[in-house]
Coordinates of C-alpha atoms in Angstrom, one line a residue:
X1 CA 0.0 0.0 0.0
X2 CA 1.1 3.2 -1.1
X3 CA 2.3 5.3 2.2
X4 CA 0.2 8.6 3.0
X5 CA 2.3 11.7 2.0
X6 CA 2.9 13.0 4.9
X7 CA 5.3 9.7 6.1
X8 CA 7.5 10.0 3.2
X9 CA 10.2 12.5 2.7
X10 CA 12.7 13.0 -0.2
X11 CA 11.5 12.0 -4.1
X12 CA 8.1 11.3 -4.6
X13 CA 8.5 10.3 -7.6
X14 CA 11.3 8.9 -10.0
X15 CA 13.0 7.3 -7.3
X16 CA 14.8 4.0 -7.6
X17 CA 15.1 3.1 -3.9
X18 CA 12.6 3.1 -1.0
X19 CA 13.8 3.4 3.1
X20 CA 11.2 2.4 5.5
X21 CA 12.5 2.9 8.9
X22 CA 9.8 2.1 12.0
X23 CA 10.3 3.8 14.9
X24 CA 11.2 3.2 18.6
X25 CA 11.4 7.0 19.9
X26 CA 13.1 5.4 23.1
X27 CA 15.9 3.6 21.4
X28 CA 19.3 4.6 22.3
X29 CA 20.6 3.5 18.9
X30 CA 17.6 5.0 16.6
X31 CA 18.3 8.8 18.1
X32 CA 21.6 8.4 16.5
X33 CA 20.4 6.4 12.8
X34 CA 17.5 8.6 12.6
X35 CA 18.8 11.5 11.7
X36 CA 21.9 10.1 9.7
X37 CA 19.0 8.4 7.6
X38 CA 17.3 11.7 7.0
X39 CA 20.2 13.1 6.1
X40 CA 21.1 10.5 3.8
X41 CA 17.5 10.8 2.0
X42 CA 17.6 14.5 1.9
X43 CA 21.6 14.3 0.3
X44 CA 20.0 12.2 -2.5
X45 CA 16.5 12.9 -2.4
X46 CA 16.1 12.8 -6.4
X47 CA 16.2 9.3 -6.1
X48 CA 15.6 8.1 -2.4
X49 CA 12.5 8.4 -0.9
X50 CA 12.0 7.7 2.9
X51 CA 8.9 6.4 4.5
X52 CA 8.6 7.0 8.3
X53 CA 5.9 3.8 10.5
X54 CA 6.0 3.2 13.8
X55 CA 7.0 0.5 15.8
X56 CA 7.6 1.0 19.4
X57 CA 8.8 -2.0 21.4
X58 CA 6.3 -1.7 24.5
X59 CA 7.7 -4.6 26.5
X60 CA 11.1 -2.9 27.1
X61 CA 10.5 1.0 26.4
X62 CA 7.3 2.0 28.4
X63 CA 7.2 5.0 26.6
X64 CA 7.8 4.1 23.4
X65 CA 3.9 3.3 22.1
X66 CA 2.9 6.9 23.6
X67 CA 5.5 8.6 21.8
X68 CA 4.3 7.1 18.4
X69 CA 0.9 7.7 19.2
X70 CA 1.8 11.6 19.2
X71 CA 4.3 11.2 16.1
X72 CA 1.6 10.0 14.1
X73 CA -0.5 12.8 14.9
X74 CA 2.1 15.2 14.3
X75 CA 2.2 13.5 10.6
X76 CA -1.4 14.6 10.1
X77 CA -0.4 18.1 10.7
X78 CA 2.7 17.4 8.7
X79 CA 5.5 17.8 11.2
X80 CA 6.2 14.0 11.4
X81 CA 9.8 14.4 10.7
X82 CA 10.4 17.9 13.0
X83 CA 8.2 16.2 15.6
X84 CA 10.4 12.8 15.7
X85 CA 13.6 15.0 16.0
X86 CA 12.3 16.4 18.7
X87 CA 11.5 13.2 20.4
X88 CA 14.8 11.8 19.6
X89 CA 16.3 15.0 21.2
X90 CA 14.3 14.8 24.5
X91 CA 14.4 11.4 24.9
X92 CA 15.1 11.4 28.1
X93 CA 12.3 13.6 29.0
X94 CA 9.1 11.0 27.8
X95 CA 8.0 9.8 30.9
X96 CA 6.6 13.4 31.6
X97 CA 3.8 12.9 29.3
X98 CA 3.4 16.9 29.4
X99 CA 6.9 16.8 26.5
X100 CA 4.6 15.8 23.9
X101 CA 2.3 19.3 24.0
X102 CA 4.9 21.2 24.6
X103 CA 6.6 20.2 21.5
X104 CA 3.7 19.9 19.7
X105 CA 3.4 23.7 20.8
X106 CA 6.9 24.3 19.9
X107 CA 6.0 22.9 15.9
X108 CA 3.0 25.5 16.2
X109 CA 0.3 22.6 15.9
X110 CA -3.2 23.0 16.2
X111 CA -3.1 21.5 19.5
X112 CA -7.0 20.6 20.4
X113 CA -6.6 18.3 16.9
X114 CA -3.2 16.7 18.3
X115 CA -4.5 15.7 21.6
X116 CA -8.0 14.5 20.3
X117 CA -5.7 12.5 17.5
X118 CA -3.6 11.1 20.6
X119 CA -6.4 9.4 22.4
X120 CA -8.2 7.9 19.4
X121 CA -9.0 4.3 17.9
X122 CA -8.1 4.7 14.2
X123 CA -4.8 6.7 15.9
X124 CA -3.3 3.2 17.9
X125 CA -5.2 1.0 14.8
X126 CA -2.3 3.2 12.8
X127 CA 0.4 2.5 15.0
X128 CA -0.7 -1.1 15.6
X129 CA -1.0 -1.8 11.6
X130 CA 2.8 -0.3 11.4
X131 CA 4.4 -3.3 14.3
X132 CA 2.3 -5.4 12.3
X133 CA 4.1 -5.2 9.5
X134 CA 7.2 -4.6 10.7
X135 CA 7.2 -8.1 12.3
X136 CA 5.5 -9.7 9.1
X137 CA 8.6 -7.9 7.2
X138 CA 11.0 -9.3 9.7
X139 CA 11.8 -6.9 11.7
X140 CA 13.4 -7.9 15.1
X141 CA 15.0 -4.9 16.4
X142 CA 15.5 -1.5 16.9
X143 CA 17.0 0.8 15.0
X144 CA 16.0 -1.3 11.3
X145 CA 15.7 -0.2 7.9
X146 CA 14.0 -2.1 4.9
X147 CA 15.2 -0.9 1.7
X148 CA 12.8 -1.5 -1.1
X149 CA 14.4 -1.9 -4.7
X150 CA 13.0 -0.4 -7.9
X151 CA 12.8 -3.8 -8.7
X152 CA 10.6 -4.7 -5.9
X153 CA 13.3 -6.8 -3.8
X154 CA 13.6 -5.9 -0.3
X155 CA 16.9 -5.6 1.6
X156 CA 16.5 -5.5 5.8
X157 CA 19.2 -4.3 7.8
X158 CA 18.2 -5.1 11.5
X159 CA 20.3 -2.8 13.9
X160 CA 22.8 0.1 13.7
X161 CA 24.5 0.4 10.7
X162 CA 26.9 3.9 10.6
X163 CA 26.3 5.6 7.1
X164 CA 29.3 4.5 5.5
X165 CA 28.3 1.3 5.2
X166 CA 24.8 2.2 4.5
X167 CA 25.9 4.4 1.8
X168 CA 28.0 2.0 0.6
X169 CA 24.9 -1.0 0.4
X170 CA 22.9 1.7 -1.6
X171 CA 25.7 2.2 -4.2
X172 CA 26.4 6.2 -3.0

């Protein structure tokens, strides 16, 4: 299924390789591969597109499932990838559930939308769906990164990488 535009950054069309990266926000490992992977799609974003899902690992990060709950509503104001920074950044800081309105505030959302978005079904359905198919994709731990070929052939890499060798696997 074709990702909504507001998960995907980089080329939206024309481009031969697709990143999906799901998201633990209380990984130690992701707040350092996120942003090299963002700045890896937007260094080549003529041809790399990145899709952003969810996966928090709720048995060991506590946090992790409300943290994605609020990401995802970010993405329907279209701050997704600003909003995940700043989670990355603070990560320390989620068990005070009060960090994700303040920096939903900070990203000047509409925040009666962002906290009515937090608490509903179709809101966790999203989230859920995303594990889902991480796992179904093989996806075992955190930080990961499936690289979809223009050919269709899929590629996971299943824990930190550093973007040499990343670069190098995409041909960069």
């Amino acid at each position: 299924a074709e990702p909504d535009a507001n998960q995907v950054v980089g080329a939206t069309e024309n481009y031969s390789v697709t990143l999906v990266q799901y998201l633990d926000y209380e990984c130690r490992f992701c707040k350092k591969f996120f942003p090299d992977v963002l700045a890896l799609t937007t260094s080549h974003s003529d041809t790399v597109r990145l899709i952003i899902k969810q996966y928090p690992l709720v048995q060991i990060h506590p946090q992790a499932k409300a943290a994605s709950l609020a990401a995802e509503c970010a993405a329907e104001q279209n701050k997704l990838v600003d909003y995940s920074t700043k989670l990355y950044e603070r990560q320390d800081q989620l068990a005070d559930t009060t960090v994700f309105e303040t920096i939903a505030s900070e990203l000047g959302l509409n925040l009666e939308a962002f906290n009515s978005c937090r608490t509903a079904d179709a809101t966790l359905a999203q989230v859920e769906a995303d594990a889902v198919e991480a796992q179904q994709l093989g996806v075992q731990t955190q930080p990961n990164l499936v690289i979809v070929w223009e050919d269709g052939k899929q590629q996971l890499i299943d824990g930190y990488v550093n973007m040499d060798y990343l670069a190098s696997v995409l041909g960069f």
